[in-house]
XYZ file of C-alpha atoms in Angstrom:
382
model
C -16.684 -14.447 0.770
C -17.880 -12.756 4.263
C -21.285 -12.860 4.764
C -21.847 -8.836 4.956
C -20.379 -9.333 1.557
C -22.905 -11.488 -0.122
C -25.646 -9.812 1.618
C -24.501 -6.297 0.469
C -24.782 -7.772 -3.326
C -28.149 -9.180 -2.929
C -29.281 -5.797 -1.757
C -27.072 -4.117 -4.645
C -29.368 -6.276 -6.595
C -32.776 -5.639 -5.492
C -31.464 -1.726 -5.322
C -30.643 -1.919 -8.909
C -34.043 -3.689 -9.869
C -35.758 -0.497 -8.123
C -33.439 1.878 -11.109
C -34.910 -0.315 -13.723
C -38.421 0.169 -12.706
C -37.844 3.698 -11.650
C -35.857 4.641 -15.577
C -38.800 2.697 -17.210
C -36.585 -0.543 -17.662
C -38.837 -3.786 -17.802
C -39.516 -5.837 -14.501
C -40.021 -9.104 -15.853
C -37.774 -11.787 -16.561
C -34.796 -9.897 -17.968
C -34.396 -9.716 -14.196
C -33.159 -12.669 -12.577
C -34.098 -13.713 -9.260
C -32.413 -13.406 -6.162
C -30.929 -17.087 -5.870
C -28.315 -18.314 -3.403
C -25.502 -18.785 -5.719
C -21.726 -17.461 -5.918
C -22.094 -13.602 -5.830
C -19.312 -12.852 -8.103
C -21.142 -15.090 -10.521
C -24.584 -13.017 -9.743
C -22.691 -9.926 -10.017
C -22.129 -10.845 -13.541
C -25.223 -12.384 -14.362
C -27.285 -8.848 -12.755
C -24.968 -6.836 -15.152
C -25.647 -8.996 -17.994
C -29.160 -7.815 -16.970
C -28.748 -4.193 -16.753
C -30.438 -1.946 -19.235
C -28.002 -0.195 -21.464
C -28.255 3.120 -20.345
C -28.001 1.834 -16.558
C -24.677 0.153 -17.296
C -23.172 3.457 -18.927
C -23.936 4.841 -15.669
C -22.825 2.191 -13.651
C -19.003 2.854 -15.559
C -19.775 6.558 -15.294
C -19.820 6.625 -11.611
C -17.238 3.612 -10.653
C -15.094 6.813 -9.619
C -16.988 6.326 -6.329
C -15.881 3.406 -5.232
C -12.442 3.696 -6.080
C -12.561 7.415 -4.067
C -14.057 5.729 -1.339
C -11.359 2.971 -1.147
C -8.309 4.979 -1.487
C -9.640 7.167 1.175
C -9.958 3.787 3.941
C -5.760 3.460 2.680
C -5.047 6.976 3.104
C -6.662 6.837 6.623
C -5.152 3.409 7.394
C -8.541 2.255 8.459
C -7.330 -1.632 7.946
C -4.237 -0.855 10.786
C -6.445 1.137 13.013
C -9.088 -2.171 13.156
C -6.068 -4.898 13.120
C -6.556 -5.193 17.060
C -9.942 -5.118 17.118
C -13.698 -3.381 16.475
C -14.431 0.376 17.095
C -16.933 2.408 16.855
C -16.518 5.482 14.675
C -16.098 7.740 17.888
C -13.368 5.552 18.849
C -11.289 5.778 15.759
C -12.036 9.486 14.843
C -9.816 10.568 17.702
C -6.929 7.855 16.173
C -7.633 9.724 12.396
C -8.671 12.519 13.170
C -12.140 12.333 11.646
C -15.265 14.003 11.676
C -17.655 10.629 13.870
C -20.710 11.105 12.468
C -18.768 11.465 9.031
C -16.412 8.757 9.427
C -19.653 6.497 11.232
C -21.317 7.044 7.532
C -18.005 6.935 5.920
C -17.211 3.112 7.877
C -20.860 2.267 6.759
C -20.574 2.305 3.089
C -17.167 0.592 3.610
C -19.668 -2.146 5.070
C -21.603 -2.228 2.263
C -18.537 -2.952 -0.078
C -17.765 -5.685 2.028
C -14.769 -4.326 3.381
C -15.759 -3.988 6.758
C -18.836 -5.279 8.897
C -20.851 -3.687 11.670
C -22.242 -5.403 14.543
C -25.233 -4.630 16.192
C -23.332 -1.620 18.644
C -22.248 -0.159 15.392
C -18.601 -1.346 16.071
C -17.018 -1.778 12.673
C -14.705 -4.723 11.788
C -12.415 -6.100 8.947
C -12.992 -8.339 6.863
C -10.955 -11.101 5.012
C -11.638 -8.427 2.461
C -10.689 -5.738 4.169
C -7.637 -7.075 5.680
C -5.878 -7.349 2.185
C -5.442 -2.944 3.115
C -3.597 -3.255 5.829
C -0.033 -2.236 6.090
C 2.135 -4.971 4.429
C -0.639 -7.308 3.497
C 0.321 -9.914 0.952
C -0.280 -8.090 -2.631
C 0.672 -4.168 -1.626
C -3.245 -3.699 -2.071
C -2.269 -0.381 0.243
C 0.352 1.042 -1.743
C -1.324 0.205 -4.824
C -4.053 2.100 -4.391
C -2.280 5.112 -2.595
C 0.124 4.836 -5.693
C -2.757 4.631 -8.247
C -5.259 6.162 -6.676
C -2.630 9.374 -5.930
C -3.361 12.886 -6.892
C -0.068 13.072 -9.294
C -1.768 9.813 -11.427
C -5.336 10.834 -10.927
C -4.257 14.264 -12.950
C -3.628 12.257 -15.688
C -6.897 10.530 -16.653
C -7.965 14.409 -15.749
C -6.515 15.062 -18.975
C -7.688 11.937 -20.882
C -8.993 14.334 -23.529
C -5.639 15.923 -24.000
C -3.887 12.953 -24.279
C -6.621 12.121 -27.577
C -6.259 15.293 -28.918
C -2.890 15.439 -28.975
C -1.092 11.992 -28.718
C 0.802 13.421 -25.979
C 0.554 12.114 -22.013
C -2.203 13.433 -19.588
C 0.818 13.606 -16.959
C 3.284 16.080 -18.559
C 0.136 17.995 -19.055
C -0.847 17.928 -15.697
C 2.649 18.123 -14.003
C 5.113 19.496 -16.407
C 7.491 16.391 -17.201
C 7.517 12.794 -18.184
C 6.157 10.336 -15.109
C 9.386 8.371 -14.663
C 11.101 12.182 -14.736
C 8.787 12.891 -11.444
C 9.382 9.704 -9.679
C 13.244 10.250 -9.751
C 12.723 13.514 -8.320
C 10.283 12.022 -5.617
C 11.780 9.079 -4.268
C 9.169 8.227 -2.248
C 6.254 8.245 -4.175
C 8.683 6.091 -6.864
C 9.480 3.192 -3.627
C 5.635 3.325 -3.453
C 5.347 2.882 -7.124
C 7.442 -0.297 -6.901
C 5.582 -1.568 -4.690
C 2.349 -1.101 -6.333
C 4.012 -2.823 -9.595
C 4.932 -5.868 -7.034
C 1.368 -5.579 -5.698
C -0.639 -4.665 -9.393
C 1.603 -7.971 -11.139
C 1.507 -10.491 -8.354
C 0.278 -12.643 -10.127
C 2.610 -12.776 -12.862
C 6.145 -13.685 -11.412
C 4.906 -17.797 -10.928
C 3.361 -17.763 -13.955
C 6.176 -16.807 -15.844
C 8.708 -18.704 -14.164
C 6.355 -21.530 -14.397
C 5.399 -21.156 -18.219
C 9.146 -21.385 -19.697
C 12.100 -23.377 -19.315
C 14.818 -20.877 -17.946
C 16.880 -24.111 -16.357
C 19.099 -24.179 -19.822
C 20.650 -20.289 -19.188
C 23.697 -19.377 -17.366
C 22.713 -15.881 -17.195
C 19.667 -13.695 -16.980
C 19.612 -10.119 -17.281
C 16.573 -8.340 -16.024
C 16.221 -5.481 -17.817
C 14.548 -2.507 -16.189
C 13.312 -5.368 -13.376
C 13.019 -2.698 -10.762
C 13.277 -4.498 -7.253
C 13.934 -7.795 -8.656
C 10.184 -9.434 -7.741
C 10.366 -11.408 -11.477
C 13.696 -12.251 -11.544
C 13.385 -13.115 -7.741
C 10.385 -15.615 -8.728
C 12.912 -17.304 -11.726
C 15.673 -18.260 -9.873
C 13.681 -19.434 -7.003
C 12.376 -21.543 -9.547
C 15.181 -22.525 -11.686
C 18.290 -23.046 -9.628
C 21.026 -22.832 -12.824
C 20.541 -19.443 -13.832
C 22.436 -16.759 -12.185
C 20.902 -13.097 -12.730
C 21.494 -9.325 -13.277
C 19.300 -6.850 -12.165
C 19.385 -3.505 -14.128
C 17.515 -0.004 -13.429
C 18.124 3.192 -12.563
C 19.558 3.793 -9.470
C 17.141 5.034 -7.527
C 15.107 2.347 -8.658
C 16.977 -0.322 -7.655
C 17.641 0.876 -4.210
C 15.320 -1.304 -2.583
C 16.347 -4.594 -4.714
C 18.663 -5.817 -2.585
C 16.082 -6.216 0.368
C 13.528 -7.903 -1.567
C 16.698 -10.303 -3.168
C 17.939 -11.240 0.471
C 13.847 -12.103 1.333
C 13.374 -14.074 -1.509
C 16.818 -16.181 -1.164
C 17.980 -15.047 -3.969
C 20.796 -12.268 -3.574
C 23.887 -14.228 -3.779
C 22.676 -15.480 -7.143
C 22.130 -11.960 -8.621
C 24.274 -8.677 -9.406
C 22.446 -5.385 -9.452
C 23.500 -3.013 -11.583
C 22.681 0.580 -11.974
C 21.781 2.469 -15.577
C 19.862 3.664 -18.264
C 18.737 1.200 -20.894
C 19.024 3.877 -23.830
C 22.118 4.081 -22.960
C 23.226 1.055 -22.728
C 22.194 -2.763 -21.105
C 24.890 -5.366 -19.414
C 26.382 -7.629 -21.351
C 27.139 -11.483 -20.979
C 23.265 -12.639 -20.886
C 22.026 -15.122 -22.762
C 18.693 -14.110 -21.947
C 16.952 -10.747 -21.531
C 14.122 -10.397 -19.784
C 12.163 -7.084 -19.879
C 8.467 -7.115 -18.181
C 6.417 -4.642 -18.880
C 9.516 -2.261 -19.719
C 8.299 -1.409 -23.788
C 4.873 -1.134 -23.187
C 5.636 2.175 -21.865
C 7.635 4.182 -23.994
C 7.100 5.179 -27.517
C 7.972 3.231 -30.733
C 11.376 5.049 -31.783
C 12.519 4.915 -27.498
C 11.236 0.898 -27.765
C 13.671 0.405 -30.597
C 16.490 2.232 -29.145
C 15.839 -0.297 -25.850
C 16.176 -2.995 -28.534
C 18.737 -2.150 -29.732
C 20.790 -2.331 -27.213
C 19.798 -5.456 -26.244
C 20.563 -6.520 -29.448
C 23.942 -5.449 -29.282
C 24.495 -6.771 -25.779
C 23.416 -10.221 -26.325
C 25.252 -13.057 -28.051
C 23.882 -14.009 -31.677
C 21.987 -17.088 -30.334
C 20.781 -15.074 -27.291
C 17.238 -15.110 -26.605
C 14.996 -11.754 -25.914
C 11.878 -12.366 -23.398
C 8.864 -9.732 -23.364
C 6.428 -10.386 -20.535
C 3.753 -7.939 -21.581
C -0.351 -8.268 -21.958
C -0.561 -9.032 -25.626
C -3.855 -7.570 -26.609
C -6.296 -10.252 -28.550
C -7.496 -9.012 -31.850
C -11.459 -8.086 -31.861
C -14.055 -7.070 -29.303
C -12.705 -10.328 -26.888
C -12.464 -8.375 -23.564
C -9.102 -8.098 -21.946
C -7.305 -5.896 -19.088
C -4.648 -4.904 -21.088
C -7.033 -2.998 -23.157
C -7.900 -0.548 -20.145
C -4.826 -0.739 -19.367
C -3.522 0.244 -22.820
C -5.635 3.338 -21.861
C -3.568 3.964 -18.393
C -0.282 3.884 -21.050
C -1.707 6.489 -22.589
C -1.852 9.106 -20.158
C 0.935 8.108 -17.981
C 3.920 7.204 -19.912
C 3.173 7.074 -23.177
C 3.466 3.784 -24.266
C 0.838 1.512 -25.702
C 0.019 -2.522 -25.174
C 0.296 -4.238 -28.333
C -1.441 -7.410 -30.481
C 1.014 -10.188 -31.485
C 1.350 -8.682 -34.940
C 2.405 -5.016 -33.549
C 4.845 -6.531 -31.667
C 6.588 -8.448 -34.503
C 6.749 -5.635 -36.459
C 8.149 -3.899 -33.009
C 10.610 -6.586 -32.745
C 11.773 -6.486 -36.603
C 12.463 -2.778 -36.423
C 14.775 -3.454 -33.338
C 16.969 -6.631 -35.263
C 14.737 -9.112 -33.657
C 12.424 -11.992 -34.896
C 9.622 -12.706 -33.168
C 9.589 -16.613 -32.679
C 6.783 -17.184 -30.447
C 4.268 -15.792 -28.352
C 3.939 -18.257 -24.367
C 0.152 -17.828 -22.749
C 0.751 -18.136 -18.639
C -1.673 -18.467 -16.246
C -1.818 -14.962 -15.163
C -3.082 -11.965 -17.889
C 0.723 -11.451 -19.262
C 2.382 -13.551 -22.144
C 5.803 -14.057 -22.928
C 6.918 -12.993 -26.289
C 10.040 -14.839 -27.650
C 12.089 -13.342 -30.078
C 16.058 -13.691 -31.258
C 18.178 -11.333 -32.938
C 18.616 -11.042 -36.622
């Protein structure tokens, strides 16, 4: 980690031994000491730490940070500081920026670790901050202009809506459903695909790596979007052949990513709506993250068209975060929350999603761990 980075936490940590003293916390040895050890490992062990009340606060105002971050993508800070340092009066005139502002602004950036400031106040990136810049491995850019967006900030606006009323924070915000807005904005929905490429990166190796997809003539990637999962498969496997399926101005920008990956002479893509209707002729389908977001009655309808696509010793594949039973701490608990208030959907524990599965003429045969934070649930038709 940069140095600037690992200073900025051991000053986050003597700052945040000053709010314990100053709320009446104790100052003894509930507060560790400054050590030189990994700082992701003292960030945990300082939070551990924390009084109650300062760690409610701490998730109360998180909404900082992530403000202050999607601003650096919406200015393209990162692209601005590829070539080399400036000083905020240098890149005010490139952003248009207030200096003195934008000097303050570049400061706290510093303190995040996502830049670092010399002794002329120049400002750099970071290995941190480099991750923002325009086409960085992981879409870090678009994710956060995607996620960080006006159109899916409204939605946790109406977080209380969406528990009064069961229904989504975004048609309460904007009018309509959230995949009914991305078809009528096609750029904000490319930039949505590429914030799912970016948000799962993780995920396409570790599925392709955590099952045996060499025995299958044909996968058909249901809902796959741009193809990044099946892409990562048949790079993988070299029997399979695949077909990509999604609507069509989500699959626009498949082909692209197919020919990058080596891939698009292997694949068909196909355009449609799974309620409709899903290809036929797989002997595998493979739907990631497709029924976490729709309700239970639209999650059967998907399944049951699978159902009746697929051969009767055709196998169904759900890569989705299944949710561990208890208080054991897990991201697709928050983001069972973001389901919620965007589309709708929910995550699920291995039990919800057998009796998902049974409802839709499938039985659930087993549930495949990967290295990443998704699972693959198995199932075959009944």
């Amino acid at each position: 980690m940069h140095t600037s980075t690992h200073e900025s936490l051991r000053q986050n940590e003597t700052d945040r031994r000053s709010i314990i003293i100053a709320s009446g916390g104790a100052a003894d040895a509930s507060i560790l000491p400054v050590q030189d050890v990994d700082p992701t490992e003292m960030s945990g062990i300082v939070s551990q730490a924390l009084p109650p009340h300062v760690q409610l606060i701490e998730m109360g105002t998180a909404y900082w940070i992530s403000r202050v971050v999607y601003a650096a993508a919406k200015l393209g800070l990162a692209d601005h500081l590829d070539s080399k340092p400036m000083a905020a009066a240098e890149l005010a005139q490139l952003v248009g920026a207030h200096v003195p502002s934008l000097h303050r602004f570049m400061r706290t950036l510093a303190g995040l670790g996502i830049l670092t400031e010399d002794g002329a106040q120049r400002f750099a990136l970071t290995p941190l901050g480099a991750a923002l810049k325009t086409g960085a491995p992981g879409s870090a850019k678009s994710s956060l202009l995607a996620l960080g967006s006006p159109w899916c900030a409204a939605a946790f606006d109406n977080l209380e809506y969406a528990l009064e009323t069961g229904r989504t924070g975004f048609e309460k915000a904007w009018g309509m459903p959230i995949f009914d807005y991305l078809a009528q904005h096609p750029e904000e929905a490319s930039l949505f695909s590429e914030t799912m490429v970016g948000f799962h990166s993780l995920e396409p190796p570790a599925v392709a790596d955590a099952y045996d997809f060499s025995g299958f003539k044909t996968i058909v990637d249901v809902g796959g979007a741009t193809g990044n999962l099946l892409a990562a498969v048949l790079a993988r496997h070299s029997g399979p052949s695949g077909i990509l399926f999604d609507l069509p101005h989500v699959v626009r920008d498949a082909p692209d990513l197919l020919r990058e990956r080596g891939v698009a002479e292997r694949v068909s893509v196909q355009s449609g709506d799974f309620f409709k209707g899903v290809p036929e002729g797989g002997d595998v389908y493979l739907l990631s993250h497709i029924i976490h977001d729709w309700s239970e009655d639209q999650c059967v309808t998907i399944l049951n068209n699978c159902h009746k696509a697929m051969a009767p010793d055709g196998r169904l594949l759900l890569v989705e975060m299944v949710l561990p039973a208890g208080d054991i701490p897990h991201p697709g608990k928050m983001l069972d929350m973001v389901m919620l208030v965007l589309p709708g959907g929910q995550e699920r524990t291995e039990s919800e999603y057998a009796a998902l599965l049974s409802k839709g003429g499938f039985r659930l045969t087993r549930v495949i761990p990967t290295t990443s934070a998704v699972s693959i649930v198995e199932a075959v038709p009944i």
